[in-house]
Coordinates of C-alpha atoms and ligand atoms in Angstrom, one line a residue:
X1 CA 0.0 0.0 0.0
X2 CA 1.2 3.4 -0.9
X3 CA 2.2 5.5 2.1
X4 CA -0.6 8.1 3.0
X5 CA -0.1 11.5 2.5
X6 CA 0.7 13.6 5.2
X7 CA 0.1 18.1 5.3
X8 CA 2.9 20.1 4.9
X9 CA 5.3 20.6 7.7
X10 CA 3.8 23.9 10.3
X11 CA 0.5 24.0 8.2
X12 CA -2.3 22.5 10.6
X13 CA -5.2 21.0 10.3
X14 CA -7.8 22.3 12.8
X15 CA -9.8 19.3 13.5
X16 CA -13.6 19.0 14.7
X17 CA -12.9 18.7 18.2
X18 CA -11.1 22.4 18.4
X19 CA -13.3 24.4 16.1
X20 CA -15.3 25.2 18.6
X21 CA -12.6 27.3 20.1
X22 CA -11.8 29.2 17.1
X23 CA -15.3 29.8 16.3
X24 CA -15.3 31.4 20.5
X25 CA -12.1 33.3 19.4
X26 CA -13.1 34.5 16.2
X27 CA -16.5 35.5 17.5
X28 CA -15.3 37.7 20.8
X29 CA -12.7 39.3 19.0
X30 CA -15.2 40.4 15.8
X31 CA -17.6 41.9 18.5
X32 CA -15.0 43.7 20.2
X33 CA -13.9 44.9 16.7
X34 CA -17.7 46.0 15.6
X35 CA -17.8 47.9 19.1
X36 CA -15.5 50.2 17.4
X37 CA -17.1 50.4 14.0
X38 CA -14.4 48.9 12.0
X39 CA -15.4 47.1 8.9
X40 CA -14.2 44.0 7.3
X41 CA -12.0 43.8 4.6
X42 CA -11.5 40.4 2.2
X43 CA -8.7 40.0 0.7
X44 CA -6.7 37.7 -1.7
X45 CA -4.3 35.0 0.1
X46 CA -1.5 35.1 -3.0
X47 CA -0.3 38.7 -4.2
X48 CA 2.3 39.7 -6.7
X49 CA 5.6 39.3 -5.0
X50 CA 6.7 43.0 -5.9
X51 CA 4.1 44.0 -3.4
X52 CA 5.8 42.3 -0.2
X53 CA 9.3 43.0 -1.1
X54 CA 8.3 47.0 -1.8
X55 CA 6.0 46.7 1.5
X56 CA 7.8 45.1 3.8
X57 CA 11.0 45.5 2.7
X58 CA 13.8 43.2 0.6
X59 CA 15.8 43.0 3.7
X60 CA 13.7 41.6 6.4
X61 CA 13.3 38.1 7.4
X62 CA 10.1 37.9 5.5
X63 CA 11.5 38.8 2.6
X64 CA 14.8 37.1 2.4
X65 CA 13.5 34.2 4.1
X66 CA 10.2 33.3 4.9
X67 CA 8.4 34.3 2.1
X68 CA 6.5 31.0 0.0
X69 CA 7.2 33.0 -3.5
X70 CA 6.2 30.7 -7.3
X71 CA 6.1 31.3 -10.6
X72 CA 2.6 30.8 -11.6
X73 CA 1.9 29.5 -15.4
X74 CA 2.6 32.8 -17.1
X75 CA 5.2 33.6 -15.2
X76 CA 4.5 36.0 -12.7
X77 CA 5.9 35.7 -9.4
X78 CA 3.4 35.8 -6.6
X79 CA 3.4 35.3 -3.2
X80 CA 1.6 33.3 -0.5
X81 CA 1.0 36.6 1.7
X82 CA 2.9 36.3 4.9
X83 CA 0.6 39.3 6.8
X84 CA -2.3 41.5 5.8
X85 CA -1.1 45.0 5.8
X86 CA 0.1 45.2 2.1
X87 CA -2.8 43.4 0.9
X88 CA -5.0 46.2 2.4
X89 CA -3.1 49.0 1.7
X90 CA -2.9 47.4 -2.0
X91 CA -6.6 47.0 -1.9
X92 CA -7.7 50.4 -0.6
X93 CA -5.5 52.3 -3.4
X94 CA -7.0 49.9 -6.1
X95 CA -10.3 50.8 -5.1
X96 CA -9.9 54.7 -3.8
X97 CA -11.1 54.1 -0.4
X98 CA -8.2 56.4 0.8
X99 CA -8.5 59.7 -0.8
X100 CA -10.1 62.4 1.1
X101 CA -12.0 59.8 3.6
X102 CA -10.9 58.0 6.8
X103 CA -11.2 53.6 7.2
X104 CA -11.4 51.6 10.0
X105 CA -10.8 48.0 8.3
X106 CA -10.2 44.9 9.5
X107 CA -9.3 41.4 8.2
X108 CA -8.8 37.9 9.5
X109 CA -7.1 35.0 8.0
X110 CA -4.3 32.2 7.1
X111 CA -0.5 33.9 6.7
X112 CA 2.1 32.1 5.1
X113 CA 5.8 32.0 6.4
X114 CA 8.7 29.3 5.9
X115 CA 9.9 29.7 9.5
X116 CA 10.9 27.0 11.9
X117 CA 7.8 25.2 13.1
X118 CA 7.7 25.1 16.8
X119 CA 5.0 25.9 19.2
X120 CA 3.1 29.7 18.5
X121 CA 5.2 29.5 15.3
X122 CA 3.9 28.2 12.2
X123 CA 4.0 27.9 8.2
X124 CA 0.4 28.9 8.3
X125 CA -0.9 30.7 11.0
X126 CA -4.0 33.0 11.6
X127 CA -4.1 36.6 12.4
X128 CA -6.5 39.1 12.6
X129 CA -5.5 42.6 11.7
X130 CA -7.0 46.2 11.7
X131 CA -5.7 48.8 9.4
X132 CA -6.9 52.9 10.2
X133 CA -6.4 55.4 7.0
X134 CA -6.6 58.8 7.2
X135 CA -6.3 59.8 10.8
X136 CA -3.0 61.2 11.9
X137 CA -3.3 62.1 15.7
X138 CA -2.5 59.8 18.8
X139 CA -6.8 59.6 18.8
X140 CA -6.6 57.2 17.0
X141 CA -3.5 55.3 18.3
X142 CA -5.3 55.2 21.7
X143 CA -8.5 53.8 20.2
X144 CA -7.3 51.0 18.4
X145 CA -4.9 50.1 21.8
X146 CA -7.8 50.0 23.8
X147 CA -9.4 48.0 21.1
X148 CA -6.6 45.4 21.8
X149 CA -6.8 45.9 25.6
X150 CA -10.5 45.4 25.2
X151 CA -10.0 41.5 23.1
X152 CA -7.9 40.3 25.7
X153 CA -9.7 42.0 28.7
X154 CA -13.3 40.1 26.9
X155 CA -11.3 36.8 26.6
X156 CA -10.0 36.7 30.2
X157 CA -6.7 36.6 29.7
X158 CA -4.6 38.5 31.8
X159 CA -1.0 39.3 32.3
X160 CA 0.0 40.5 28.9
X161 CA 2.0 43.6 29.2
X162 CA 1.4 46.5 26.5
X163 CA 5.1 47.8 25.2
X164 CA 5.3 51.0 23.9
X165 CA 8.0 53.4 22.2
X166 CA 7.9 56.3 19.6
X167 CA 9.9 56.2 16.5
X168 CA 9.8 59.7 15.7
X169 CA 9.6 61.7 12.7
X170 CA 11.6 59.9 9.5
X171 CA 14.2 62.7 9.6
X172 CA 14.9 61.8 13.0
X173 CA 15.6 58.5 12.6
X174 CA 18.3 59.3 9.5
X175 CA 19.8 61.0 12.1
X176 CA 19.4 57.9 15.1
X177 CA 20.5 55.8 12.5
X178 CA 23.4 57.3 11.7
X179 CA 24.4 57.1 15.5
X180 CA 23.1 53.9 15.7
X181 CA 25.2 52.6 13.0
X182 CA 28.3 54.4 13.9
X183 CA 28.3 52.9 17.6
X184 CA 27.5 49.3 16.1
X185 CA 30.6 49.8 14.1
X186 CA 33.1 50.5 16.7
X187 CA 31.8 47.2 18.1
X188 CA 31.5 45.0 14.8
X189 CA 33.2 42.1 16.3
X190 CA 30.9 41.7 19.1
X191 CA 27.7 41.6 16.0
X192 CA 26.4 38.3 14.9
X193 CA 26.1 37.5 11.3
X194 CA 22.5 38.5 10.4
X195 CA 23.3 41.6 12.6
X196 CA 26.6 42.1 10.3
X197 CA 24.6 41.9 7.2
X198 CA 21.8 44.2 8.1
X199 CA 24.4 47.4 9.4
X200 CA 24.3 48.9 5.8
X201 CA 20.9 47.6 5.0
X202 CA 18.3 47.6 7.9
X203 CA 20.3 48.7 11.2
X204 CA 17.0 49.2 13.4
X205 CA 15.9 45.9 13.0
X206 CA 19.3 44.8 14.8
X207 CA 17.8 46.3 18.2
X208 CA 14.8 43.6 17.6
X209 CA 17.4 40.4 17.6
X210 CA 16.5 37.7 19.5
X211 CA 20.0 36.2 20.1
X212 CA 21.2 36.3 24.1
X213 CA 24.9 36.9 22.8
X214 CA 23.6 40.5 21.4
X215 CA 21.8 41.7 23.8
X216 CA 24.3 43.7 26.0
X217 CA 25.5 45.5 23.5
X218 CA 22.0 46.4 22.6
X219 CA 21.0 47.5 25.7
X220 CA 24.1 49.8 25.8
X221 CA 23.2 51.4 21.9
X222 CA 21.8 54.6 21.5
X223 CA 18.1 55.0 22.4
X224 CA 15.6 56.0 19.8
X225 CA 13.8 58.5 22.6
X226 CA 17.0 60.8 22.9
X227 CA 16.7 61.7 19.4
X228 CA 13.1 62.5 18.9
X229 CA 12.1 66.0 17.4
X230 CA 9.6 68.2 19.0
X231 CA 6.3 67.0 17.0
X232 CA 7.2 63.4 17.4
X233 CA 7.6 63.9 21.4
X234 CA 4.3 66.0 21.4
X235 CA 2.6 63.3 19.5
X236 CA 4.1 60.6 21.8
X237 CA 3.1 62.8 25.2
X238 CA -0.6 63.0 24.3
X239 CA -0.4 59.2 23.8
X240 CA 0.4 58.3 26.7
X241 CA -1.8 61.1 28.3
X242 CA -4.9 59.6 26.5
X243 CA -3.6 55.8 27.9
X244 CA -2.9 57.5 31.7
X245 CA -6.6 59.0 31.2
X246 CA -8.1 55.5 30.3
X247 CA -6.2 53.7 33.3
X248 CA -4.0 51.6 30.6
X249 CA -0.8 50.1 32.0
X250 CA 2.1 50.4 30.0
X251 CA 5.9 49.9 29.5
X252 CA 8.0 52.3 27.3
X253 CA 10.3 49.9 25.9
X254 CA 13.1 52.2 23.9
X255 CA 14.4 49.5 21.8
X256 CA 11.0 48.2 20.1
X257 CA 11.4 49.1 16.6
X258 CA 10.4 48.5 13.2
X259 CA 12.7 48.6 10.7
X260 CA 11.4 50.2 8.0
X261 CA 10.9 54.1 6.8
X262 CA 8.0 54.4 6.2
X263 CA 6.9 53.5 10.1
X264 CA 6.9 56.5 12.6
X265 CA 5.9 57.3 15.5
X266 CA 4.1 55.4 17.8
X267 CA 4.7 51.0 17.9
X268 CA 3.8 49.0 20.6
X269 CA 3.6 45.3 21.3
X270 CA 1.8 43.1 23.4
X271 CA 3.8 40.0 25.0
X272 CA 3.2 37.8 27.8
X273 CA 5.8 35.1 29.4
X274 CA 3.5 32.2 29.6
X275 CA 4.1 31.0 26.0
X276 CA 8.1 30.6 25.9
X277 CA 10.4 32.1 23.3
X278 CA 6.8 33.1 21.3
X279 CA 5.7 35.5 23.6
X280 CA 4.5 38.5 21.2
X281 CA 1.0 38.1 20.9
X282 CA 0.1 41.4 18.9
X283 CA 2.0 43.8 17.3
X284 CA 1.1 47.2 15.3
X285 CA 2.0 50.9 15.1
X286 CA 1.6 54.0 13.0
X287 CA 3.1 54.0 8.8
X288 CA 2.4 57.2 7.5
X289 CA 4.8 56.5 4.6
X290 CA 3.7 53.7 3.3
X291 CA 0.6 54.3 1.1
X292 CA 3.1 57.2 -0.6
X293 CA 5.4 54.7 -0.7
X294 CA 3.9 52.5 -2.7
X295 CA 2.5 55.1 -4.7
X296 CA -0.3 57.0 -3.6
X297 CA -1.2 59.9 -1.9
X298 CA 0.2 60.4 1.7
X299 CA -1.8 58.8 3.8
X300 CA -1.6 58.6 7.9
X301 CA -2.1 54.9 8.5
X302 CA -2.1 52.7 11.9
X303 CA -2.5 49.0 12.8
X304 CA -1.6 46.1 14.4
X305 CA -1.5 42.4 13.4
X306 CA -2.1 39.6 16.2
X307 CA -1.7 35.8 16.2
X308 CA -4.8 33.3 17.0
X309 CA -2.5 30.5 17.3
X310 CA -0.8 32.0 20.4
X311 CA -4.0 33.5 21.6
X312 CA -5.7 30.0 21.5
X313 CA -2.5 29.0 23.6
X314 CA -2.6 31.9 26.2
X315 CA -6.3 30.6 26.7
X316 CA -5.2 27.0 27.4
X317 CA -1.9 28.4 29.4
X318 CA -4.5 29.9 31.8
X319 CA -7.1 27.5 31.6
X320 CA -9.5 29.6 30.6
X321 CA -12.8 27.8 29.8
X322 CA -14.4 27.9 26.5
X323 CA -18.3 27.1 24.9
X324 CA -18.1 24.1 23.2
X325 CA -20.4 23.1 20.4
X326 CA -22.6 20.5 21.0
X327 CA -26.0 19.8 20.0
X328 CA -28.9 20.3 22.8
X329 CA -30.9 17.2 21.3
X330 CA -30.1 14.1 20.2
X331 CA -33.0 12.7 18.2
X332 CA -33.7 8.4 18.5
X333 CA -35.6 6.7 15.8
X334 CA -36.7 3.0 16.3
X335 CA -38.1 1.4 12.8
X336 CA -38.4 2.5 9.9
X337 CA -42.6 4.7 10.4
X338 CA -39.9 6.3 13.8
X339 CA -37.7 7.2 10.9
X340 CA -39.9 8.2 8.6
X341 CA -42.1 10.2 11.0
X342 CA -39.1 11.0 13.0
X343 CA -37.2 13.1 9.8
X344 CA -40.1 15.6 9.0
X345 CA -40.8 16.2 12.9
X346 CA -36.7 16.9 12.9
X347 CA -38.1 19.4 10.2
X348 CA -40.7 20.7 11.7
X349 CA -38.7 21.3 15.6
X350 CA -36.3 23.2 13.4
X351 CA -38.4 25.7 11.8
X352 CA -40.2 26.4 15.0
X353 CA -37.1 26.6 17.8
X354 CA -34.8 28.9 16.7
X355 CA -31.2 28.4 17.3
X356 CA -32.6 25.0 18.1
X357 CA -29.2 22.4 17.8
X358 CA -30.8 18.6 17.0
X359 CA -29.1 16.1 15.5
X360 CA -30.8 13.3 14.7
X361 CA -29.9 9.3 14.7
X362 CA -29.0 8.0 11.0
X363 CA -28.2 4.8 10.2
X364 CA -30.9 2.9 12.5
X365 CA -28.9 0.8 15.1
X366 CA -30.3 -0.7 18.7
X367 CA -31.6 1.7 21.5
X368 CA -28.2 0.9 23.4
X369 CA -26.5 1.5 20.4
X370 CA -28.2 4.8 19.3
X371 CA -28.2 6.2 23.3
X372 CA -23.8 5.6 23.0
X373 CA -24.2 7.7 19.9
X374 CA -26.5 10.4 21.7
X375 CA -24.1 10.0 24.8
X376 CA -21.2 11.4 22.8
X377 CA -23.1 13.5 20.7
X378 CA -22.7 15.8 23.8
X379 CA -26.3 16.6 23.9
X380 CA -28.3 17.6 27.0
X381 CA -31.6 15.8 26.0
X382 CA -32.9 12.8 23.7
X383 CA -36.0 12.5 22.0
X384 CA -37.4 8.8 21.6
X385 CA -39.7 7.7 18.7
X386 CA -40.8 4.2 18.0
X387 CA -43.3 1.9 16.6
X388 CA -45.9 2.8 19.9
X389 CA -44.8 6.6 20.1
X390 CA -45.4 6.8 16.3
X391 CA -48.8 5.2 16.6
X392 CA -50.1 7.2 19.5
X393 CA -48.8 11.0 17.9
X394 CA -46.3 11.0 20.8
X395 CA -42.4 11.3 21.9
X396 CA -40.5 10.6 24.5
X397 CA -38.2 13.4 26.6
X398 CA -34.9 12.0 28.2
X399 CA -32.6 13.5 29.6
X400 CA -29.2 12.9 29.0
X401 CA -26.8 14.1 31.9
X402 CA -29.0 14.0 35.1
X403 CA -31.3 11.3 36.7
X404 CA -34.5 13.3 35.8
X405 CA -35.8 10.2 34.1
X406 CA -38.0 10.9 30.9
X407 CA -41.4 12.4 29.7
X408 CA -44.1 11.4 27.4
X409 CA -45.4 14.6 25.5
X410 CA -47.7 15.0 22.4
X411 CA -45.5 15.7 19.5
X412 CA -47.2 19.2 19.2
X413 CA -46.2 19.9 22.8
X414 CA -42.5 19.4 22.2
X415 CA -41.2 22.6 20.2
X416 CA -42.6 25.1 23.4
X417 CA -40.9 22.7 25.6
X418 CA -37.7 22.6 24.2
X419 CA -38.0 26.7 23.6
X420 CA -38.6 27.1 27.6
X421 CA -35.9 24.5 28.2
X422 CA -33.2 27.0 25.5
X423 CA -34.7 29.9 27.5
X424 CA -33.7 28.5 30.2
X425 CA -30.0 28.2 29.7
Ligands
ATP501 P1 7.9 37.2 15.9 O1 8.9 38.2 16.4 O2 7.3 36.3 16.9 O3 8.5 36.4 14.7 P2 6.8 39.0 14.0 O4 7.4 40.3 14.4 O5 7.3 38.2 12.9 O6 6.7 38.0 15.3 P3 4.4 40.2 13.1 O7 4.8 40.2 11.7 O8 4.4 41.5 13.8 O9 5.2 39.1 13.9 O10 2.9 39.5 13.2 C1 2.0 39.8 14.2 C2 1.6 38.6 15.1 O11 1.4 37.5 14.3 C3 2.7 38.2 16.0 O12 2.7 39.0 17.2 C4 2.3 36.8 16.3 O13 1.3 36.7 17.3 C5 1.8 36.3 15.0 N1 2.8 35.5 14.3 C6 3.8 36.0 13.5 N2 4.4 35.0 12.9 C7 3.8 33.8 13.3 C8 4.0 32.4 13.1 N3 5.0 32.0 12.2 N4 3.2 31.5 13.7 C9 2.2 31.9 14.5 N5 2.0 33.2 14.8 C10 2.8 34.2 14.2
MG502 MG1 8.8 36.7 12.7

């Protein structure tokens, strides 16, 4: 026999018996979203390649080496997308969304990276993201952190800590940078490889390396904050007035960076220490170059990306009880007028109990056998129909997880009952 085929290394499947998680995830997080009035954006999972290496940048790790880049049959290159802002930002310019209007957007979906598979990292993974156009003040920086404070605050999760720092104006990093790489060069020997590579191309990005033999000579670099100018600082001061005026809790952590131009101003992360080396849960900030950058009209942007994967972990890590799906009734059918009767009344319970959950027996089977099935169906309640019930316009209530014992009713009886029973719960 041939050897079965197996998925692709760090792509999961998410099986029936953890949907039900997702669906809780996806759910609370979209509600906290719509509290805000942000709108959902769909967009297309492959892209032309161009678009991620002018987006986020020929020298990042994306780029150089994470991204899952084909020919297709005419010979394009495209890209599976590894995250969601350049899709969006790609989208709204297609479309004009972004001239003279503001958007609150946001998107969920699978992202596609050849990293090292590992626990909270994957070769596809999930995220939801929110993109703002068109709105250049901290306002709007403070409402899409509380936004984030809000998903994990309706999930339960607690002891993530919200990093913050400023990046400044883009002339004032030319000039950080310039320090930056000038110090980094008086200690080249002490840099690692990737850190050696990236002095000429993407120095900032060497203050976000996640080797322990870099670190003190991180912490010893120049600090972003001493080189702000005066607008940045304002813009960073009313910030963090509007979080001190919420009650947020915050770090300012000088060495979060992006690496890229077109970002300034505010970043922040979220990270936690309950999930190992993956700790980052959500990350965004503001990118007020980057529509111009990729060709449009300058266009204040902000956003933030986070990971469902190490979400749904954080959940489990603090044992956070979820909904699962289950049906509330588990239908029985003995013989075939049960079965035949029993189908249409499945109908018929349906049309008149909303958000009524029955799954009914298929596939005939013994009383013991069908009650196993009804057992691990999960479901709260059975309904019984045989030859006698049939007969006599009847059905039999059960339950399922107490001693109650059962109930004859009239078949015409049972949709109020199992409305007051719903109501009920
Ligand atoms: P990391 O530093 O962990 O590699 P990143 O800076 O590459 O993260 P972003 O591009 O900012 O991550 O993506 C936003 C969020 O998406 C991350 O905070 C994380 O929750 C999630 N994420 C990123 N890469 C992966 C991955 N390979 N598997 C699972 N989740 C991921
Ligand atoms: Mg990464």
């Amino acid at each position: 026999m041939a050897k079965s085929i197996q998925a692709v290394r760090g792509m999961n499947d998410i099986l029936p018996g953890e949907t039900s998680r997702w669906q809780y995830l996806e759910d609370t997080l979209r509600e906290v979203v719509h509290a805000y009035g942000y709108q959902e954006i769909r967009l297309p999972v492959l892209e032309k390649t161009e678009l991620f290496k002018r987006s986020i940048g020929e020298v990042t790790d994306i780029v150089e080496k994470e991204m899952y880049t084909f020919d297709d049959r005419n010979g394009d290159s495209l890209s599976m997308r590894p995250e969601g802002t350049a899709s969006c930002v790609r989208a709204c310019m297609q479309h004009g969304l972004l001239h003279n209007q503001v958007q609150r957007l946001w998107y969920a979906g699978p992202m596609f990276r050849h990293e090292r598979p590992q626990k909270g990292r994957y070769r596809q993974f999930h995220q939801i993201g929110i993109e703002a156009f068109g709105m250049a003040g901290p306002d709007i920086d403070a409402e899409i952190i509380f936004m984030s404070a809000r998903m994990w605050q309706r999930l339960g999760l607690q002891g993530a800590v919200l990093q913050i720092n400023s990046l400044g104006s883009v002339a004032a990093r030319v000039v950080y940078r310039t320090a930056l790489v000038d110090y980094l060069r008086a200690h080249e020997d002490a840099l690692d490889e990737d850190s050696r590579r990236r002095l000429d191309s993407n120095p900032l990005r060497i203050l976000d390396s996640k080797n322990p033999a870099m670190q003190g000579l991180i912490e010893a670099a120049p600090r972003l904050p001493d080189y702000l100018d005066d607008e940045s600082r304002e813009h960073f001061a009313r910030l963090c007035t509007l979080l001190d005026a919420a009650g947020l809790e915050y770090e300012i952590n000088p060495r979060l960076v992006r690496g890229l131009d077109y970002y300034s101003n505010t970043v922040f992360e979220w990270v936690t220490d309950q999930l190992g080396a993956q700790g980052t849960i959500c990350a965004g900030g503001r990118y007020d170059g980057l529509v111009e950058y990729l060709g449009g009209k300058p266009t204040p942007a902000f956003g933030f990306a986070l990971g469902l994967e190490r979400l749904l972990a954080l959940l489990e890590a603090g044992n956070i009880g979820i909904p699962v799906q289950q049906p509330h009734v588990y239908l029985v059918l003995s013989g075939q007028a049960a079965v035949q009767r029993g189908m249409v009344f499945a109908e018929q319970l349906r049309d008149a109990v909303p958000g009524l959950q029955l799954q009914s027996n298929c596939g005939d089977g013994s009383f013991k056998s069908q009650f196993k099935r009804a057992d691990k169906s999960g479901a709260q309640l059975a309904l019984v129909m045989g030859d006698d019930e049939v007969a006599e316009g009847n059905v039999i209530l059960k339950s399922l997880r107490d001693e109650s014992g059962q109930t004859t009713l009239a078949q015409q009886d049972v949709a109020a009952r199992l409305q007051a029973l719903l109501e009920q719960t």
